[in-house]
Amino acid sequence: MKSSKPYYKMDFKNLDEYYEYLENDTNFQYLDLNTYKYITALRDKIKDENTKKLCSYELFFADFSIEEGKHIPKFQSGANAYPTLELFDDNFDYIKTRANKI
């Protein structure tokens, strides 16, 4: 039996392909480490510095957790934590814009 879900090759050529994948992913596979690997590959092969930065924001955001209104780092050792709010040096404009498009 053929699946009606579109097939997505995980070799994103640009952020629009990544966004389309996320919008069509009903299994929430975007949290999968393989997807993380592919957005990292996109960031590393893209030449445009702004697009590289946006790919990094996508990676940071995927690791970002909020519980009861507080930021919970994915990793923490003493005072060192990842991710931190400081990684988003655009006042969260990119994430706000992305959220408003959904």
Coordinates of N, CA and C in Angstrom, one line a residue, residues 5-96:
K5 N 1.5 10.3 2.1 CA 2.4 11.3 2.5 C 3.5 11.6 1.5
P6 N 3.8 12.9 1.2 CA 4.8 13.1 0.2 C 6.2 12.6 0.6
Y7 N 6.9 12.2 -0.3 CA 8.3 11.8 0.0 C 9.2 13.0 0.0
Y8 N 10.0 13.1 1.1 CA 11.0 14.2 1.2 C 12.4 13.7 1.2
K9 N 13.1 14.1 0.3 CA 14.5 13.8 0.3 C 15.2 14.7 1.3
M10 N 15.9 14.2 2.2 CA 16.4 15.0 3.3 C 17.7 15.8 2.9
D11 N 17.8 16.2 1.7 CA 19.0 16.9 1.3 C 18.4 18.3 0.9
F12 N 18.1 19.1 1.9 CA 17.5 20.4 1.6 C 18.4 21.3 0.8
K13 N 17.9 21.9 -0.2 CA 18.7 22.8 -1.1 C 18.6 24.3 -0.6
N14 N 17.5 24.5 0.2 CA 17.3 25.9 0.8 C 16.4 25.8 2.0
L15 N 16.2 26.9 2.6 CA 15.3 26.9 3.8 C 13.9 26.7 3.5
D16 N 13.4 27.1 2.3 CA 12.0 26.8 1.9 C 11.7 25.4 1.8
E17 N 12.7 24.5 1.3 CA 12.4 23.1 1.3 C 12.3 22.6 2.8
Y18 N 13.1 23.1 3.6 CA 13.1 22.7 5.1 C 11.7 23.1 5.7
Y19 N 11.3 24.3 5.4 CA 10.0 24.7 5.9 C 8.9 23.9 5.4
E20 N 8.9 23.5 4.1 CA 7.9 22.7 3.5 C 7.9 21.3 4.2
Y21 N 9.1 20.8 4.4 CA 9.2 19.5 5.1 C 8.5 19.6 6.5
L22 N 8.8 20.6 7.3 CA 8.2 20.8 8.6 C 6.7 20.9 8.6
E23 N 6.2 21.6 7.6 CA 4.8 21.8 7.5 C 4.0 20.5 7.1
N24 N 4.7 19.6 6.4 CA 4.1 18.4 6.0 C 4.4 17.2 6.9
D25 N 5.2 17.4 7.9 CA 5.7 16.3 8.8 C 4.6 16.1 9.9
T26 N 3.8 15.1 9.7 CA 2.7 14.8 10.7 C 3.2 13.9 11.8
N27 N 4.4 13.4 11.7 CA 5.0 12.5 12.7 C 6.0 13.2 13.6
F28 N 6.1 14.5 13.4 CA 7.1 15.3 14.2 C 8.5 14.8 14.1
Q29 N 8.9 14.3 12.9 CA 10.2 13.8 12.7 C 11.2 14.9 12.7
Y30 N 10.8 16.2 12.7 CA 11.8 17.2 12.6 C 12.7 17.3 13.9
L31 N 12.2 16.6 15.0 CA 13.1 16.5 16.2 C 14.1 15.3 16.0
D32 N 14.0 14.6 15.0 CA 14.9 13.5 14.7 C 16.3 14.0 14.5
L33 N 17.3 13.3 15.1 CA 18.7 13.7 14.9 C 19.1 13.7 13.4
N34 N 18.5 12.9 12.6 CA 18.9 12.9 11.2 C 18.4 14.2 10.5
T35 N 17.3 14.8 10.9 CA 16.9 16.0 10.4 C 17.8 17.1 10.8
Y36 N 18.2 17.1 12.1 CA 19.2 18.0 12.6 C 20.5 18.0 11.8
K37 N 20.9 16.7 11.4 CA 22.1 16.6 10.6 C 21.9 17.2 9.2
Y38 N 20.7 17.1 8.6 CA 20.5 17.7 7.3 C 20.4 19.2 7.3
I39 N 19.8 19.8 8.3 CA 19.8 21.3 8.4 C 21.2 21.8 8.7
T40 N 22.0 21.0 9.4 CA 23.4 21.4 9.6 C 24.1 21.3 8.3
A41 N 23.9 20.3 7.5 CA 24.5 20.1 6.2 C 24.1 21.3 5.3
L42 N 22.9 21.7 5.3 CA 22.4 22.9 4.5 C 23.2 24.1 5.0
R43 N 23.3 24.3 6.3 CA 24.0 25.5 6.8 C 25.4 25.5 6.3
D44 N 26.1 24.3 6.3 CA 27.5 24.2 6.0 C 27.8 24.4 4.5
K45 N 26.8 24.1 3.7 CA 27.1 24.2 2.2 C 26.6 25.5 1.6
I46 N 25.7 26.2 2.3 CA 25.2 27.5 1.8 C 26.3 28.5 1.9
K47 N 26.3 29.4 0.9 CA 27.3 30.4 0.8 C 26.9 31.7 1.5
D48 N 25.6 32.0 1.4 CA 25.0 33.2 1.9 C 25.1 33.2 3.5
E49 N 25.8 34.2 4.0 CA 25.9 34.3 5.5 C 24.6 34.5 6.2
N50 N 23.7 35.2 5.7 CA 22.4 35.4 6.4 C 21.6 34.1 6.4
T51 N 21.7 33.3 5.3 CA 21.0 32.0 5.4 C 21.7 31.1 6.3
K52 N 23.0 31.1 6.4 CA 23.7 30.3 7.4 C 23.2 30.6 8.8
K53 N 23.1 31.9 9.1 CA 22.6 32.4 10.4 C 21.2 31.9 10.7
L54 N 20.3 31.9 9.7 CA 18.9 31.4 9.8 C 18.9 29.9 10.1
C55 N 19.8 29.2 9.4 CA 19.9 27.7 9.7 C 20.3 27.5 11.1
S56 N 21.3 28.3 11.6 CA 21.7 28.2 13.0 C 20.6 28.4 13.9
Y57 N 19.8 29.5 13.6 CA 18.6 29.8 14.5 C 17.7 28.6 14.5
E58 N 17.5 27.9 13.4 CA 16.6 26.7 13.3 C 17.1 25.6 14.2
L59 N 18.5 25.4 14.2 CA 19.1 24.4 15.1 C 19.0 24.8 16.5
F60 N 19.2 26.1 16.9 CA 19.1 26.5 18.3 C 17.6 26.3 18.7
F61 N 16.7 26.7 17.9 CA 15.3 26.7 18.3 C 14.8 25.2 18.5
A62 N 15.4 24.3 17.7 CA 15.0 22.9 17.9 C 15.5 22.4 19.2
D63 N 16.5 23.0 19.8 CA 17.1 22.6 21.1 C 16.5 23.4 22.2
F64 N 15.6 24.3 21.9 CA 15.1 25.3 22.9 C 13.9 24.7 23.6
S65 N 13.9 24.7 24.9 CA 12.7 24.2 25.7 C 12.3 25.3 26.6
I66 N 11.0 25.4 26.8 CA 10.4 26.3 27.8 C 9.4 25.5 28.6
E67 N 9.6 25.5 29.9 CA 8.7 24.8 30.8 C 8.2 25.8 31.9
E68 N 6.9 25.9 32.0 CA 6.3 26.8 33.0 C 6.8 28.2 32.9
G69 N 7.0 28.7 31.6 CA 7.5 30.0 31.3 C 9.0 30.3 31.5
K70 N 9.7 29.2 31.8 CA 11.2 29.4 32.0 C 12.0 28.6 30.9
H71 N 13.0 29.2 30.5 CA 13.9 28.5 29.5 C 14.7 27.4 30.2
I72 N 14.6 26.2 29.7 CA 15.3 25.0 30.2 C 16.4 24.6 29.2
P73 N 17.7 24.8 29.5 CA 18.7 24.4 28.6 C 18.7 22.9 28.3
K74 N 19.1 22.5 27.1 CA 19.2 21.1 26.7 C 20.3 20.5 27.5
F75 N 21.4 21.3 27.5 CA 22.6 20.8 28.2 C 23.1 21.9 29.2
Q76 N 23.5 21.5 30.4 CA 24.1 22.4 31.3 C 25.1 21.8 32.2
S77 N 26.2 22.5 32.4 CA 27.3 22.1 33.2 C 27.8 23.3 34.0
G78 N 27.4 23.4 35.2 CA 27.7 24.6 36.0 C 27.0 25.8 35.4
A79 N 27.7 26.8 35.2 CA 27.2 28.1 34.6 C 27.0 28.0 33.1
N80 N 27.6 27.0 32.5 CA 27.6 26.9 31.0 C 26.3 26.1 30.6
A81 N 25.6 26.7 29.7 CA 24.4 26.1 29.2 C 24.3 26.2 27.7
Y82 N 23.5 25.2 27.1 CA 23.2 25.3 25.7 C 21.8 24.8 25.5
P83 N 21.0 25.5 24.7 CA 21.2 26.8 24.1 C 20.9 27.9 25.2
T84 N 21.3 29.1 24.8 CA 21.0 30.2 25.6 C 20.3 31.3 24.8
L85 N 19.6 32.1 25.5 CA 18.8 33.2 24.8 C 19.7 34.1 24.0
E86 N 21.0 34.2 24.4 CA 21.9 35.1 23.7 C 22.3 34.6 22.3
L87 N 22.0 33.3 22.0 CA 22.3 32.8 20.6 C 21.4 33.5 19.6
F88 N 20.2 34.0 20.0 CA 19.3 34.7 19.2 C 19.5 36.2 19.2
D89 N 20.5 36.6 18.5 CA 21.0 38.0 18.5 C 20.1 39.0 17.7
D90 N 19.0 38.5 17.2 CA 18.1 39.4 16.4 C 16.8 39.7 17.2
N91 N 16.8 39.6 18.5 CA 15.7 39.9 19.3 C 14.5 39.0 19.0
F92 N 14.8 37.8 18.5 CA 13.9 36.7 18.2 C 13.0 37.1 17.0
D93 N 13.4 38.0 16.2 CA 12.6 38.5 15.0 C 12.4 37.3 14.0
Y94 N 13.4 36.5 13.8 CA 13.3 35.4 12.8 C 12.3 34.4 13.3
I95 N 12.4 34.0 14.6 CA 11.5 33.0 15.1 C 10.0 33.6 15.2
K96 N 9.9 34.8 15.5 CA 8.5 35.5 15.6 C 7.9 35.5 14.2

